[in-house]
Short mmCIF file of C-alpha atoms in Angstrom, two decimals:
data_model
loop_
_atom_site.label_atom_id
_atom_site.label_comp_id
_atom_site.label_asym_id
_atom_site.label_seq_id
_atom_site.Cartn_x
_atom_site.Cartn_y
_atom_site.Cartn_z
CA MET A 1 43.40 16.65 -34.46
CA SER A 2 42.55 12.93 -34.53
CA ILE A 3 42.86 12.81 -38.33
CA TYR A 4 46.18 14.68 -38.22
CA LEU A 5 47.68 12.36 -35.59
CA THR A 6 46.60 9.16 -37.33
CA ARG A 7 47.97 10.35 -40.69
CA ARG A 8 51.22 11.43 -39.10
CA ASP A 9 51.70 8.07 -37.43
CA ARG A 10 50.95 6.28 -40.68
CA LEU A 11 53.53 8.35 -42.65
CA GLN A 12 56.14 7.83 -39.96
CA GLY A 13 55.54 4.09 -40.02
CA GLY A 14 54.21 4.03 -36.44
CA PRO A 15 51.22 2.11 -35.13
CA THR A 16 48.03 2.95 -36.98
CA LEU A 17 44.83 3.83 -35.12
CA ASP A 18 41.36 4.54 -36.42
CA PRO A 19 40.68 8.31 -36.25
CA VAL A 20 37.15 7.78 -34.86
CA THR A 21 38.50 5.58 -32.05
CA LEU A 22 41.20 8.14 -31.25
CA TRP A 23 38.60 10.91 -31.21
CA ARG A 24 36.49 8.94 -28.73
CA TYR A 25 39.50 8.44 -26.46
CA ASN A 26 40.23 12.16 -26.54
CA VAL A 27 36.64 13.10 -25.77
CA LYS A 28 36.48 10.64 -22.87
CA ALA A 29 39.74 11.96 -21.48
CA ARG A 30 38.50 15.55 -21.71
CA LEU A 31 35.17 14.66 -20.07
CA ARG A 32 36.93 12.78 -17.29
CA LEU A 33 39.26 15.73 -16.69
CA GLU A 34 36.40 18.26 -16.67
CA PHE A 35 34.30 16.14 -14.32
CA CYS A 36 37.16 15.68 -11.85
CA PHE A 37 37.78 19.44 -11.86
CA HIS A 38 34.10 20.34 -11.28
CA ARG A 39 33.72 17.66 -8.62
CA VAL A 40 36.70 19.00 -6.68
CA THR A 41 35.37 22.56 -6.93
CA GLY A 42 31.83 21.43 -6.00
CA ASN A 43 30.29 22.58 -9.31
CA THR A 44 28.95 19.34 -10.78
CA ASP A 45 25.76 21.22 -11.77
CA VAL A 46 27.86 23.39 -14.10
CA PHE A 47 29.42 20.27 -15.59
CA GLU A 48 25.97 18.81 -16.30
CA GLN A 49 24.86 22.03 -18.01
CA GLN A 50 27.99 22.29 -20.20
CA TRP A 51 28.86 18.67 -20.98
CA ALA A 52 25.84 16.50 -20.12
CA HIS A 53 23.16 18.59 -21.83
CA GLU A 54 20.37 16.21 -22.92
CA GLU A 55 22.92 13.44 -22.27
CA LEU A 56 24.42 13.83 -25.75
CA LEU A 57 28.05 13.31 -24.71
CA CYS A 58 27.65 11.84 -21.23
CA ARG A 59 25.45 11.75 -18.21
CA VAL A 60 26.12 12.01 -14.51
CA THR A 61 25.56 8.83 -12.48
CA GLY A 62 22.74 10.44 -10.53
CA GLY A 63 20.55 10.12 -13.62
CA GLU A 64 21.06 6.36 -13.69
CA ILE A 65 20.17 6.08 -10.01
CA LYS A 66 17.03 8.16 -10.57
CA GLU A 67 15.95 5.88 -13.42
CA LEU A 68 16.55 2.85 -11.22
CA CYS A 69 14.45 4.38 -8.42
CA GLN A 70 11.62 5.04 -10.88
CA GLN A 71 11.55 1.33 -11.68
CA PHE A 72 11.08 0.53 -7.96
CA PRO A 73 8.60 3.10 -6.53
CA HIS A 74 8.81 1.59 -3.02
CA GLY A 75 12.56 2.22 -2.83
CA ILE A 76 15.87 0.47 -3.47
CA THR A 77 18.75 -0.54 -1.25
CA ASP A 78 22.42 0.23 -1.79
CA GLN A 79 22.91 -3.42 -2.80
CA VAL A 80 20.43 -3.01 -5.67
CA ILE A 81 22.44 -0.04 -6.96
CA GLN A 82 25.67 -2.05 -6.70
CA ASN A 83 24.18 -4.97 -8.63
CA ASP A 84 22.78 -2.72 -11.37
CA MET A 85 25.92 -0.52 -11.67
CA PRO A 86 28.93 -2.72 -10.90
CA HIS A 87 31.23 -0.31 -12.78
CA LEU A 88 30.70 2.40 -10.15
CA GLU A 89 33.25 2.74 -7.40
CA PRO A 90 31.87 3.10 -3.84
CA GLN A 91 33.05 6.71 -3.64
CA GLN A 92 31.35 7.64 -6.91
CA ARG A 93 28.14 5.91 -5.85
CA ALA A 94 28.11 7.69 -2.49
CA MET A 95 28.73 11.09 -4.11
CA ALA A 96 25.91 10.58 -6.62
CA ILE A 97 23.45 9.53 -3.89
CA ASN A 98 24.47 12.41 -1.60
CA LYS A 99 23.98 14.85 -4.44
CA LEU A 100 20.44 13.58 -5.15
CA LEU A 101 19.64 13.75 -1.44
CA SER A 102 20.96 17.32 -1.15
CA LEU A 103 18.91 18.37 -4.19
CA GLY A 104 15.78 16.91 -2.57
CA GLN A 105 15.22 14.42 -5.39
CA LEU A 106 15.56 11.32 -3.18
CA ASP A 107 14.06 10.31 0.16
CA LEU A 108 16.14 8.36 2.66
CA LEU A 109 14.01 5.79 4.51
CA ARG A 110 14.72 2.97 6.92
CA ASN A 111 13.07 -0.44 7.14
CA SER A 112 13.90 -3.86 8.57
CA SER A 113 16.44 -4.57 5.80
CA GLY A 114 18.30 -1.28 6.21
CA LEU A 115 18.34 2.04 4.35
CA LEU A 116 16.13 2.65 1.33
CA TYR A 117 16.39 5.29 -1.38
CA ARG A 118 13.10 6.37 -2.95
CA MET A 119 12.22 8.95 -5.58
CA LYS A 120 10.55 11.95 -4.04
CA ASP A 121 7.14 13.00 -5.32
CA MET A 122 8.06 16.12 -7.29
CA GLN A 123 4.51 17.47 -7.10
CA SER A 124 4.56 17.47 -3.30
CA THR A 125 8.17 18.70 -3.37
CA SER A 126 7.15 21.73 -5.42
CA LYS A 127 4.30 22.42 -3.00
CA MET A 128 6.68 22.18 -0.04
CA LYS A 129 8.92 24.89 -1.47
CA GLY A 130 9.12 27.78 0.95
CA SER A 131 8.16 25.58 3.92
CA ASP A 132 10.40 25.57 6.96
CA ASN A 133 12.13 22.51 8.35
CA GLN A 134 9.40 21.90 10.92
CA GLU A 135 6.71 21.67 8.24
CA LYS A 136 8.88 19.33 6.18
CA LEU A 137 9.47 17.15 9.24
CA VAL A 138 5.75 16.85 10.02
CA TYR A 139 4.96 16.15 6.36
CA GLN A 140 7.61 13.40 6.26
CA ILE A 141 6.16 11.78 9.41
CA ILE A 142 2.65 11.79 7.92
CA GLU A 143 3.97 10.43 4.61
CA ASP A 144 5.70 7.53 6.38
CA ALA A 145 2.41 6.62 8.10
CA GLY A 146 0.90 5.66 4.73
CA ASN A 147 -2.83 5.15 4.26
CA LYS A 148 -3.38 4.13 7.89
CA GLY A 149 -2.70 7.68 9.01
CA ILE A 150 -1.24 8.96 12.26
CA TRP A 151 -2.66 10.78 15.28
CA SER A 152 -1.45 14.24 16.24
CA ARG A 153 -0.22 12.77 19.54
CA ASP A 154 2.09 10.40 17.68
CA ILE A 155 3.26 13.24 15.44
CA ARG A 156 4.19 15.22 18.55
CA PHE A 157 6.06 12.20 19.96
CA LYS A 158 8.09 11.66 16.77
CA SER A 159 8.80 15.31 16.03
CA ASN A 160 9.37 16.58 19.61
CA LEU A 161 7.45 19.73 18.68
CA PRO A 162 4.93 21.44 21.00
CA LEU A 163 1.28 20.61 20.39
CA THR A 164 0.36 24.21 19.54
CA GLU A 165 3.02 24.31 16.84
CA ILE A 166 1.90 20.95 15.43
CA ASN A 167 -1.74 22.09 15.22
CA LYS A 168 -0.63 25.20 13.35
CA ILE A 169 1.45 23.16 10.90
CA LEU A 170 -1.37 20.65 10.34
CA LYS A 171 -3.84 23.42 9.49
CA ASN A 172 -1.33 24.96 7.10
CA LEU A 173 -0.70 21.64 5.34
CA GLU A 174 -4.44 20.99 5.11
CA SER A 175 -5.00 24.39 3.51
CA LYS A 176 -2.38 23.52 0.88
CA LYS A 177 -4.19 20.20 0.25
CA LEU A 178 -1.04 18.26 1.05
CA ILE A 179 -2.69 16.26 3.86
CA LYS A 180 -6.21 15.48 5.04
CA ALA A 181 -7.83 14.51 8.31
CA VAL A 182 -9.90 11.30 8.43
CA LYS A 183 -12.09 10.09 11.28
CA SER A 184 -11.23 6.61 12.45
CA VAL A 185 -13.88 4.04 13.37
CA ALA A 186 -11.58 2.87 16.17
CA ALA A 187 -11.95 6.23 17.94
CA SER A 188 -14.72 8.43 16.56
CA LYS A 189 -13.55 11.56 18.41
CA LYS A 190 -10.00 11.33 17.10
CA LYS A 191 -8.70 12.09 13.63
CA VAL A 192 -5.77 10.59 11.79
CA TYR A 193 -3.76 12.49 9.21
CA MET A 194 -2.53 11.13 5.88
CA LEU A 195 -1.45 12.47 2.50
CA TYR A 196 -4.23 14.16 0.54
CA ASN A 197 -4.18 11.76 -2.43
CA LEU A 198 -4.27 8.51 -0.41
CA GLN A 199 -7.29 6.25 -0.02
CA PRO A 200 -7.75 5.45 3.70
CA ASP A 201 -7.14 1.88 4.83
CA ARG A 202 -10.12 -0.33 5.74
CA SER A 203 -8.97 -0.34 9.36
CA VAL A 204 -9.56 3.43 9.41
CA THR A 205 -12.88 3.69 7.57
CA GLY A 206 -14.33 0.31 8.57
CA GLY A 207 -14.79 -0.64 4.92
CA ALA A 208 -18.21 -1.30 3.46
CA TRP A 209 -19.84 -1.90 6.86
CA TYR A 210 -19.55 1.71 8.04
CA SER A 211 -21.16 4.91 6.86
CA ASP A 212 -20.15 8.20 8.50
CA GLN A 213 -18.53 6.24 11.34
CA ASP A 214 -21.81 4.35 12.03
CA PHE A 215 -22.03 0.58 11.70
CA GLU A 216 -24.63 -0.38 9.08
CA SER A 217 -26.23 -3.30 10.95
CA GLU A 218 -29.30 -3.41 8.68
CA PHE A 219 -27.14 -3.57 5.57
CA VAL A 220 -25.09 -6.41 7.05
CA GLU A 221 -28.27 -8.28 7.97
CA VAL A 222 -29.62 -7.95 4.41
CA LEU A 223 -26.35 -9.29 3.02
CA ASN A 224 -26.50 -12.20 5.48
CA GLN A 225 -29.99 -13.10 4.31
CA GLN A 226 -29.20 -12.84 0.61
CA CYS A 227 -25.98 -14.85 0.84
CA PHE A 228 -27.75 -17.60 2.78
CA LYS A 229 -30.67 -17.52 0.32
CA PHE A 230 -28.27 -18.05 -2.61
CA LEU A 231 -26.59 -21.01 -0.90
CA GLN A 232 -29.96 -22.49 0.05
CA SER A 233 -31.17 -22.29 -3.57
CA LYS A 234 -27.94 -23.92 -4.69
CA ALA A 235 -28.49 -26.78 -2.22
CA GLU A 236 -32.16 -27.19 -3.23
CA ALA A 237 -31.21 -27.36 -6.91
CA ALA A 238 -28.66 -30.06 -6.08
CA ARG A 239 -31.27 -32.11 -4.17
CA ASP A 240 -33.78 -31.79 -7.03
CA SER A 241 -31.23 -33.12 -9.52
CA LYS A 242 -31.99 -36.71 -8.33
CA GLN A 243 -28.33 -37.66 -8.69
CA SER A 244 -26.20 -39.71 -6.34
CA PRO A 245 -25.73 -38.31 -2.81
CA MET A 246 -22.06 -37.54 -3.39
CA VAL A 247 -22.77 -35.65 -6.61
CA GLN A 248 -25.60 -33.74 -4.90
CA ARG A 249 -23.30 -32.76 -2.06
CA ASN A 250 -20.51 -31.56 -4.36
CA SER A 251 -22.87 -29.58 -6.59
CA SER A 252 -24.41 -27.82 -3.56
CA PHE A 253 -21.14 -25.95 -2.91
CA ALA A 254 -20.52 -22.47 -4.28
CA THR A 255 -17.36 -20.40 -4.43
CA SER A 256 -17.10 -17.01 -2.77
CA HIS A 257 -16.75 -15.54 -6.27
CA GLU A 258 -20.15 -16.97 -7.26
CA VAL A 259 -21.75 -15.51 -4.13
CA TRP A 260 -20.01 -12.16 -4.78
CA LYS A 261 -21.26 -12.12 -8.37
CA TYR A 262 -24.83 -12.88 -7.23
CA ILE A 263 -24.79 -10.03 -4.68
CA CYS A 264 -23.38 -7.60 -7.26
CA GLU A 265 -26.10 -8.54 -9.77
CA LEU A 266 -28.79 -7.92 -7.14
CA GLY A 267 -27.65 -4.30 -6.84
CA ILE A 268 -28.50 -4.05 -3.14
CA SER A 269 -25.21 -2.39 -2.23
CA LYS A 270 -24.44 1.27 -2.89
CA VAL A 271 -20.73 0.64 -2.35
CA ASP A 272 -18.43 -1.68 -4.26
CA LEU A 273 -18.06 -4.92 -2.34
CA SER A 274 -14.92 -6.99 -2.62
CA MET A 275 -14.47 -10.73 -2.35
CA ASP A 276 -13.07 -10.23 1.15
CA ASP A 277 -16.28 -8.41 2.16
CA ILE A 278 -18.42 -11.33 0.98
CA GLU A 279 -16.17 -13.85 2.72
CA THR A 280 -16.60 -11.86 5.93
CA ILE A 281 -20.39 -12.22 5.61
CA LEU A 282 -20.04 -15.93 4.85
CA ASN A 283 -17.89 -16.35 7.96
CA THR A 284 -20.68 -14.90 10.11
CA LEU A 285 -23.06 -17.46 8.61
CA ILE A 286 -20.56 -20.19 9.51
CA TYR A 287 -20.50 -18.95 13.11
CA ASP A 288 -24.32 -19.03 13.11
CA GLY A 289 -24.24 -22.69 12.02
CA LYS A 290 -26.05 -21.97 8.74
CA VAL A 291 -23.13 -22.51 6.38
CA GLU A 292 -20.15 -24.83 6.23
CA MET A 293 -16.89 -24.27 4.38
CA THR A 294 -14.33 -26.55 2.79
CA VAL A 295 -11.04 -25.83 1.03
CA ILE A 296 -9.96 -27.57 -2.17
CA ALA A 297 -6.92 -27.39 -4.41
CA ALA A 298 -7.32 -25.23 -7.51
CA LYS A 299 -5.29 -24.50 -10.60
CA GLU A 300 -3.26 -21.33 -10.56
CA GLY A 301 -5.20 -18.50 -12.16
CA THR A 302 -8.64 -19.97 -11.38
CA VAL A 303 -11.15 -17.26 -10.48
CA GLY A 304 -11.54 -17.09 -6.70
CA SER A 305 -8.42 -19.12 -5.90
CA VAL A 306 -5.65 -17.88 -3.61
CA ASP A 307 -2.24 -19.58 -3.42
CA GLY A 308 -3.56 -22.64 -5.23
CA GLN A 309 -6.54 -23.06 -2.87
CA MET A 310 -10.23 -22.25 -3.20
CA LYS A 311 -12.90 -21.90 -0.51
CA LEU A 312 -16.27 -23.53 -1.12
CA TYR A 313 -19.44 -22.81 0.86
CA ARG A 314 -22.81 -24.53 1.16
CA GLY A 315 -25.91 -23.97 3.21
CA VAL A 316 -26.73 -26.55 5.88
CA ASN A 317 -29.69 -27.33 8.06
CA PRO A 318 -29.07 -28.09 11.74
CA VAL A 319 -29.40 -31.77 12.59
CA ILE A 320 -31.29 -30.95 15.80
CA GLN A 321 -32.79 -27.72 17.02
CA PRO A 322 -30.85 -25.97 19.80
CA THR A 323 -32.22 -26.35 23.31
CA GLY A 324 -34.17 -23.59 24.98
CA VAL A 325 -31.35 -22.66 27.37
CA VAL A 326 -28.97 -22.04 24.47
CA ARG A 327 -31.54 -19.78 22.83
CA THR A 328 -31.66 -17.48 25.86
CA PRO A 329 -29.03 -14.75 26.24
CA CYS A 330 -27.82 -16.43 29.44
CA GLY A 331 -26.92 -19.60 27.57
CA LEU A 332 -24.22 -17.79 25.54
CA CYS A 333 -23.33 -14.98 27.93
CA PRO A 334 -19.52 -14.70 28.45
CA VAL A 335 -19.99 -12.94 31.85
CA PHE A 336 -22.61 -15.34 33.16
CA GLU A 337 -20.62 -16.11 36.33
CA ASP A 338 -20.35 -12.39 37.21
CA CYS A 339 -24.08 -11.79 36.79
CA HIS A 340 -26.11 -11.45 39.98
CA GLU A 341 -28.89 -9.25 41.30
CA GLY A 342 -27.61 -6.00 42.76
CA GLY A 343 -24.30 -6.22 40.92
CA GLU A 344 -22.97 -4.18 38.02
CA ILE A 345 -24.11 -7.00 35.73
CA SER A 346 -27.55 -8.26 36.70
CA PRO A 347 -30.66 -9.73 35.01
CA SER A 348 -32.71 -6.63 35.85
CA ASN A 349 -30.52 -4.27 33.78
CA CYS A 350 -29.45 -6.73 31.06
CA ILE A 351 -30.37 -5.19 27.69
CA TYR A 352 -30.02 -8.56 25.92
CA MET A 353 -32.51 -10.19 28.26
CA THR A 354 -34.93 -7.29 27.78
CA GLU A 355 -34.72 -7.54 23.99
CA TRP A 356 -35.19 -11.30 24.11
CA LEU A 357 -38.28 -11.04 26.34
CA ASP A 358 -39.77 -8.34 24.08
CA PHE A 359 -39.28 -10.64 21.08
#
């Protein structure tokens, strides 16, 4: 038809038009007409099957929005969609988003900046097929809690479902391996629920210092000793260098990365320790008066630096020994004024005093 029309116009002396360009115009007009018809009748799925198969001739806008959501796993705002697709009219954009929401391919979330659209995990979506609305609601609440988890009491508050029904739903979701229960170190008798594939947050598990909800005091003490030993050896090596006092002082410092590397090479930890874990240990040594810390400027990308700054640590010896009163539990007791014989806090039942006297 395009070839016929262009030849006819040329013979009649009318305006000439390239047949390929005319064909494209005709195809676009037909696609636009078909899409408008299927949109009005509510059969856009049929249009996609007939005209947008493998996106050879066209594609529905929902595909572009899905691709954009895949680039931002944490979600996108309506403004991001507008900036990326300025050719879309507001009505077209709203229809495409509503369609993806109705098909269960997008999640609608809310944060401080407004509404967010996020691609739904298709694996969990397929597992949730056949679940009722109550199960989907509980699953959504647990998913929003992230890796910090949520208590069943908070689930009941957000869902307005009875506790018996929530317990039944939680057991069902656990059996499907969609969620898991994790004991929190903050409350050993309570469990928090999170998605099955998430790694619990440190605030839930206690990090490297806890094992089966028990604080590993001996492990922490060993790390304290080894970190202090490394800093002491660094300071001794600086003193033996026979250099100027300022050079000795500067060379006695060590970065937290150096201490972390030393502890890892010792192999005394069964769990993987992070730099933050080692800095926590170093902070306890600072509180004990055994270590001092200073912060220096560092080039961006330097190992151990954060925001252009680097922490340096060195072992120190106290100038004078602490007095005897400070060494006793009473010298550092925060409830010293409330302690008296016959009271709830008294020297006779003070466990710290008993331990100190036994030592």
